Coordinates of C-alpha atoms and ligand atoms in Angstrom, one line a residue:
M1406 CA 10.6 76.6 48.6
K1407 CA 12.3 79.1 50.9
I1408 CA 10.2 82.5 50.9
G1409 CA 10.7 85.5 52.5
I1410 CA 8.1 88.1 52.8
I1411 CA 9.0 91.8 54.0
G1412 CA 6.0 94.0 55.2
I1413 CA 3.1 92.0 56.9
G1414 CA 0.1 94.2 56.4
N1415 CA -3.1 93.7 54.2
M1416 CA -1.3 92.1 51.3
G1417 CA 1.8 90.7 52.9
S1418 CA -0.4 88.8 55.5
S1419 CA -2.9 87.6 52.9
I1420 CA 0.0 85.9 50.8
A1421 CA 1.9 84.4 54.0
K1422 CA -1.6 82.7 55.0
G1423 CA -1.9 81.1 51.5
L1424 CA 1.7 79.8 51.8
L1425 CA 1.4 78.3 55.4
G1426 CA 2.1 74.7 55.6
Q1427 CA 3.8 74.0 52.3
N1428 CA 6.9 76.2 52.6
E1429 CA 9.7 77.7 54.7
L1430 CA 8.6 81.1 55.3
Y1431 CA 10.3 83.9 56.7
L1432 CA 8.5 87.0 57.6
S1433 CA 9.4 90.7 58.9
N1434 CA 7.6 93.7 59.6
R1435 CA 7.9 97.0 61.1
G1436 CA 5.6 97.5 63.9
S1437 CA 3.9 94.7 65.5
N1438 CA 1.3 93.3 63.1
L1439 CA 2.6 89.6 63.5
E1440 CA 0.2 88.3 66.3
F1441 CA -1.7 85.8 63.8
F1442 CA 1.7 84.3 62.9
K1443 CA 3.1 83.8 66.4
D1444 CA 2.1 80.0 66.9
K1445 CA 2.4 79.1 63.1
E1446 CA 5.4 77.5 61.5
V1447 CA 7.2 80.5 60.5
Y1448 CA 10.4 82.3 61.1
I1449 CA 10.0 86.0 62.2
M1450 CA 13.2 88.1 62.1
G1451 CA 14.5 91.6 60.7
N1452 CA 14.5 92.5 56.9
R1453 CA 18.2 91.5 56.0
K1454 CA 17.7 87.9 57.9
V1455 CA 14.9 87.3 55.8
V1456 CA 16.6 87.8 52.5
E1457 CA 19.7 85.8 53.7
N1458 CA 17.4 82.9 54.5
S1459 CA 15.1 83.0 51.4
D1460 CA 15.5 82.1 47.6
Y1461 CA 12.5 84.3 46.8
I1462 CA 11.7 87.5 48.5
I1463 CA 8.3 89.4 48.2
L1464 CA 8.4 93.3 49.1
A1465 CA 5.0 94.0 50.6
V1466 CA 5.6 97.2 52.1
K1467 CA 3.8 100.6 50.7
P1468 CA 5.3 101.8 47.6
N1469 CA 6.5 105.0 49.3
Y1470 CA 8.8 102.6 51.5
Y1471 CA 10.2 100.7 48.4
K1472 CA 13.3 102.4 47.9
E1473 CA 14.1 102.6 51.6
V1474 CA 13.8 98.8 51.8
I1475 CA 15.5 98.0 48.6
D1476 CA 18.5 100.1 49.7
E1477 CA 18.7 98.1 53.1
I1478 CA 18.6 94.6 51.2
K1479 CA 19.9 95.0 47.7
D1480 CA 23.5 93.9 48.7
L1481 CA 22.0 90.6 49.6
L1482 CA 20.0 89.5 46.4
E1483 CA 22.9 87.7 44.4
N1484 CA 21.2 84.6 42.9
K1485 CA 17.7 85.2 44.6
V1486 CA 14.5 86.2 42.9
F1487 CA 12.9 89.7 44.0
I1488 CA 9.3 89.7 43.6
S1489 CA 7.4 93.3 43.7
I1490 CA 3.9 93.6 44.2
A1491 CA 3.7 97.7 44.4
A1492 CA 1.5 99.8 42.2
G1493 CA 3.6 101.8 39.8
F1494 CA 6.9 99.9 39.9
T1495 CA 7.8 98.8 36.3
L1496 CA 10.4 96.3 35.7
E1497 CA 12.6 99.1 34.4
K1498 CA 12.1 101.2 37.8
L1499 CA 12.9 98.1 39.6
E1500 CA 16.1 97.3 37.7
N1501 CA 17.3 101.0 38.2
L1502 CA 16.8 100.6 42.0
L1503 CA 18.1 97.1 42.4
G1504 CA 20.7 96.5 39.4
S1505 CA 19.9 95.1 35.9
D1506 CA 21.6 92.2 36.8
K1507 CA 19.1 90.9 39.4
K1508 CA 16.3 88.7 39.1
I1509 CA 13.1 90.4 39.3
V1510 CA 9.2 89.4 38.9
M1511 CA 7.0 92.2 39.0
T1512 CA 3.3 91.1 39.9
M1513 CA 0.1 92.7 41.0
P1514 CA -2.1 90.5 43.3
N1515 CA -5.4 91.6 44.9
T1516 CA -7.0 91.3 48.3
P1517 CA -9.3 88.4 47.7
A1518 CA -6.1 86.5 48.1
S1519 CA -6.9 86.7 51.9
V1520 CA -9.5 84.2 51.1
G1521 CA -7.7 81.9 48.7
C1522 CA -9.3 83.5 45.8
G1523 CA -7.0 85.9 44.6
M1524 CA -6.1 87.0 40.8
S1525 CA -2.5 87.6 40.1
I1526 CA -0.4 88.9 37.2
L1527 CA 3.1 88.3 36.8
C1528 CA 6.1 89.5 34.5
P1529 CA 9.5 88.4 34.7
N1530 CA 12.6 90.1 33.4
S1531 CA 15.0 88.3 31.4
N1532 CA 17.3 87.1 34.2
V1533 CA 14.7 84.9 35.7
S1534 CA 14.8 81.3 34.6
D1535 CA 11.9 79.1 33.5
D1536 CA 12.2 77.0 36.6
E1537 CA 12.3 80.0 38.8
F1538 CA 9.4 81.8 37.1
S1539 CA 7.4 78.5 37.4
N1540 CA 8.2 78.5 41.3
V1541 CA 6.8 82.3 41.4
L1542 CA 3.8 81.1 39.6
E1543 CA 3.3 78.2 42.2
I1544 CA 3.7 80.6 45.0
F1545 CA 1.1 83.0 43.7
S1546 CA -1.4 80.0 42.8
S1547 CA -1.4 79.1 46.5
F1548 CA -3.8 82.0 46.9
G1549 CA -5.8 82.1 43.9
K1550 CA -5.1 82.3 40.4
A1551 CA -2.1 83.8 38.7
I1552 CA -1.0 84.3 34.9
K1553 CA 2.0 85.4 33.3
I1554 CA 1.3 88.8 31.3
D1555 CA 3.3 90.7 28.7
E1556 CA 5.2 93.9 29.9
N1557 CA 3.2 96.0 27.5
Q1558 CA 0.0 94.9 29.0
F1559 CA 1.0 94.9 32.6
D1560 CA 0.0 98.5 33.8
A1561 CA -3.5 98.2 32.5
A1562 CA -4.0 94.6 33.7
S1563 CA -2.6 95.7 37.3
I1564 CA -5.4 98.6 37.5
V1565 CA -8.1 96.0 36.8
N1566 CA -6.6 93.4 39.2
G1567 CA -5.3 95.6 42.1
C1568 CA -8.0 98.2 42.2
L1569 CA -10.9 96.6 40.9
P1570 CA -11.9 94.9 44.6
A1571 CA -12.5 98.6 45.8
F1572 CA -14.9 99.4 42.6
V1573 CA -16.6 96.2 43.3
D1574 CA -17.3 97.1 47.0
L1575 CA -18.5 100.6 45.9
F1576 CA -20.8 99.0 43.7
I1577 CA -22.3 96.3 46.2
E1578 CA -22.4 99.2 48.9
G1579 CA -24.6 101.4 46.5
L1580 CA -26.6 98.6 45.5
S1581 CA -27.4 97.7 49.3
D1582 CA -28.2 101.4 49.9
G1583 CA -30.7 101.3 46.9
A1584 CA -32.4 98.1 48.5
V1585 CA -32.3 99.5 51.9
F1586 CA -34.0 102.7 50.3
C1587 CA -36.7 100.5 49.0
G1588 CA -37.2 98.9 52.4
L1589 CA -35.2 95.8 52.5
K1590 CA -33.1 95.0 55.4
R1591 CA -29.5 95.8 55.3
D1592 CA -28.4 92.1 56.2
I1593 CA -30.6 90.3 53.8
S1594 CA -29.6 92.8 51.0
Y1595 CA -25.8 91.8 51.4
K1596 CA -26.8 88.3 51.2
L1597 CA -28.7 88.4 48.2
I1598 CA -26.2 90.8 46.4
L1599 CA -23.2 89.0 46.9
Q1600 CA -24.6 85.5 46.0
T1601 CA -26.0 87.4 42.8
I1602 CA -22.5 88.7 41.8
I1603 CA -21.0 85.5 42.6
G1604 CA -23.5 83.6 40.5
S1605 CA -23.5 86.5 37.6
A1606 CA -19.7 86.0 37.5
K1607 CA -19.8 82.1 37.4
L1608 CA -22.6 82.2 34.8
M1609 CA -20.4 84.3 32.4
E1610 CA -17.2 82.4 33.0
E1611 CA -19.1 79.0 32.3
S1612 CA -21.3 80.2 29.4
G1613 CA -18.6 82.0 27.7
E1614 CA -21.2 84.4 26.8
H1615 CA -20.8 88.3 26.1
P1616 CA -22.1 90.5 28.9
G1617 CA -24.4 92.1 26.8
L1618 CA -26.1 89.0 25.7
L1619 CA -26.6 88.0 29.5
K1620 CA -28.0 91.5 30.1
D1621 CA -30.3 90.9 27.2
K1622 CA -31.6 87.8 28.6
V1623 CA -32.5 89.5 32.1
T1624 CA -34.4 92.6 30.3
S1625 CA -38.0 91.9 29.3
P1626 CA -39.8 94.4 27.2
K1627 CA -41.3 97.1 29.3
G1628 CA -39.8 95.2 32.1
T1629 CA -38.2 96.3 35.5
T1630 CA -34.7 95.6 34.7
I1631 CA -34.7 97.8 31.5
E1632 CA -36.0 100.8 33.8
G1633 CA -32.8 100.1 35.8
V1634 CA -30.5 99.8 33.0
K1635 CA -31.9 103.1 31.5
A1636 CA -31.3 104.9 35.0
L1637 CA -27.8 103.4 34.9
E1638 CA -27.1 104.9 31.5
E1639 CA -28.5 108.1 32.2
N1640 CA -26.2 108.5 35.0
N1641 CA -23.3 107.4 33.1
F1642 CA -22.6 104.3 34.8
R1643 CA -20.3 102.5 32.1
A1644 CA -18.7 105.9 31.4
G1645 CA -17.8 106.4 35.2
L1646 CA -16.3 103.0 35.2
I1647 CA -13.9 103.6 32.1
K1648 CA -12.9 107.0 33.7
A1649 CA -12.3 105.2 37.1
V1650 CA -9.9 102.7 35.4
E1651 CA -8.4 105.6 33.3
A1652 CA -7.6 107.5 36.6
S1653 CA -6.1 104.8 38.3
F1654 CA -4.0 103.9 35.4
N1655 CA -2.7 107.6 35.0
K1656 CA -2.0 107.8 38.9
A1657 CA 0.1 104.6 38.7
K1658 CA 2.0 105.8 35.8
N1659 CA 3.0 109.0 37.6
M1660 CA 4.0 107.3 41.1
Ligands
NAI1870 N1 -3.8 96.7 49.5 C1 -4.2 96.2 48.2 O1 -5.4 96.0 47.7 C2 -2.9 95.9 47.3 C3 -2.0 96.4 47.6 N2 -0.7 96.1 47.0 C4 0.7 96.5 47.0 O2 1.0 95.9 48.3 C5 1.8 96.8 48.9 C6 1.6 96.6 50.4 O3 0.1 97.3 50.5 P1 -0.9 96.9 52.0 O4 -0.5 95.4 52.2 O5 -2.1 97.3 51.3 O6 0.2 98.0 53.0 P2 -0.1 97.7 54.5 O7 0.3 99.1 54.9 O8 -1.3 97.1 54.9 O9 1.3 96.8 54.8 C7 2.7 97.2 54.9 C8 3.3 96.5 55.7 O10 4.6 97.0 55.8 C9 5.2 97.2 57.0 N3 6.4 98.1 56.8 C10 6.5 99.3 56.4 N4 7.8 99.6 56.4 C11 8.5 98.6 56.6 C12 10.0 98.2 56.7 N5 10.9 99.1 56.3 N6 10.3 96.9 56.9 C13 9.4 96.0 57.2 N7 8.1 96.3 57.1 C14 7.6 97.3 57.0 C15 4.1 98.1 57.7 O11 4.2 97.9 59.2 C16 2.7 97.4 57.5 O12 2.7 96.2 58.1 C17 1.9 98.0 48.4 O13 3.2 98.2 47.5 C18 0.7 98.1 47.4 O14 0.8 98.8 46.3 C19 -0.9 95.2 45.7 C20 -2.0 94.9 45.4 C21 -3.4 95.0 46.1
LIG1871 O1 -4.1 101.5 45.7 C1 -3.3 100.9 46.2 O2 -2.6 101.5 47.0 C2 -3.1 99.4 46.0 C3 -2.2 99.3 44.9 C4 -3.1 98.3 43.9 C5 -4.3 98.3 44.4 N1 -4.5 98.9 45.6

C-alpha cells in the first residue's frame, strides 16, 4: 500500500516503524525528527508531495495543527482515504473541515504502538468502501490490535484507548514508590510490577473471568491483600479512575 504520514512525533514515528518494510511509505515532518528514518526504505518529502504520492494519508500532528495542515492538503484528497488520529475530532468535525464527499476514517491508536503492541479503534464515514476500510484495518494491525467501533461508542472508547497508557504509567509509578518506601530497590520494583501487570492482564484475558472474581482469589481472610484493598477503597481508588475517564472524555468533547 502507498501510505503517507504527516507529523513524525510520538505517534507518527510509532506508526511508521510498524509499517516499515511491507509498504511504500511517504513521510513528512516539520522540524528535524526524521533521523531514525534517514537510512530506511521510506520517502521523505513535504506535506503536499506526501499526499500526492499516497492512497492512505495519516495526519499525526497535534490537534491544534489539524486545521492548518488540512487547509494545506485538502484539494489533493480526491479518491484518497484521510485518516485522523487526533483527540476530539469527530467525523462530523472532519467532514466540515475536509468536505463531506471525502473518504475519512477516524481512529484512536495508543503509544504501545511503538513496540508493536498498540490498541487502535477505527470508524469510517460512509464514503469509505469495505475494501478501503479493510486496508486501513490492516495498516493499524501492523503495530498491534485494531477493531472497528460504532460512531456512538467512539468518544468513550477513545479515552480508554488513547489516555489509558498515561493512567497505567501513574499507577506503576505509585506502586513503585510504595515498594521503595517499604525498602525495595527501585529497579527490582519495576521488574516485579511490570511482569505482574502483564501477567494479570493475560490471566484475565485468557480465563475470561470477571476482575472482581480474580481479586477474590488473591484476598485471604484477614490477609495482607485485603488490607491494601481497604486502603485503596478508603482513598477512592475506583472513584478516582471513574473521574479521570470522565474528565478526559469531557475535555475531548470540548476541544
Ligand atoms: N501521544 C499519544 O499518546 C497519542 C496521540 N494521539 C494523537 O496523535 C497526534 C500526534 O500526537 P503526538 O505524536 O503525541 O505529537 P508530537 O508533537 O509528538 O508529534 C507531532 C509531530 O508533527 C510535526 N508537525 C507539526 N506541525 C506540522 C506540519 N504543519 N507539517 C508537518 N509536521 C508537523 C511536529 O514537528 C511533530 O514532530 C495528536 O493529534 C494526538 O491527539 C493519538 C493517540 C495517542
Ligand atoms: O492527550 C493527548 O493529547 C493524546 C490524545 C489521546 C491520548 N493522548
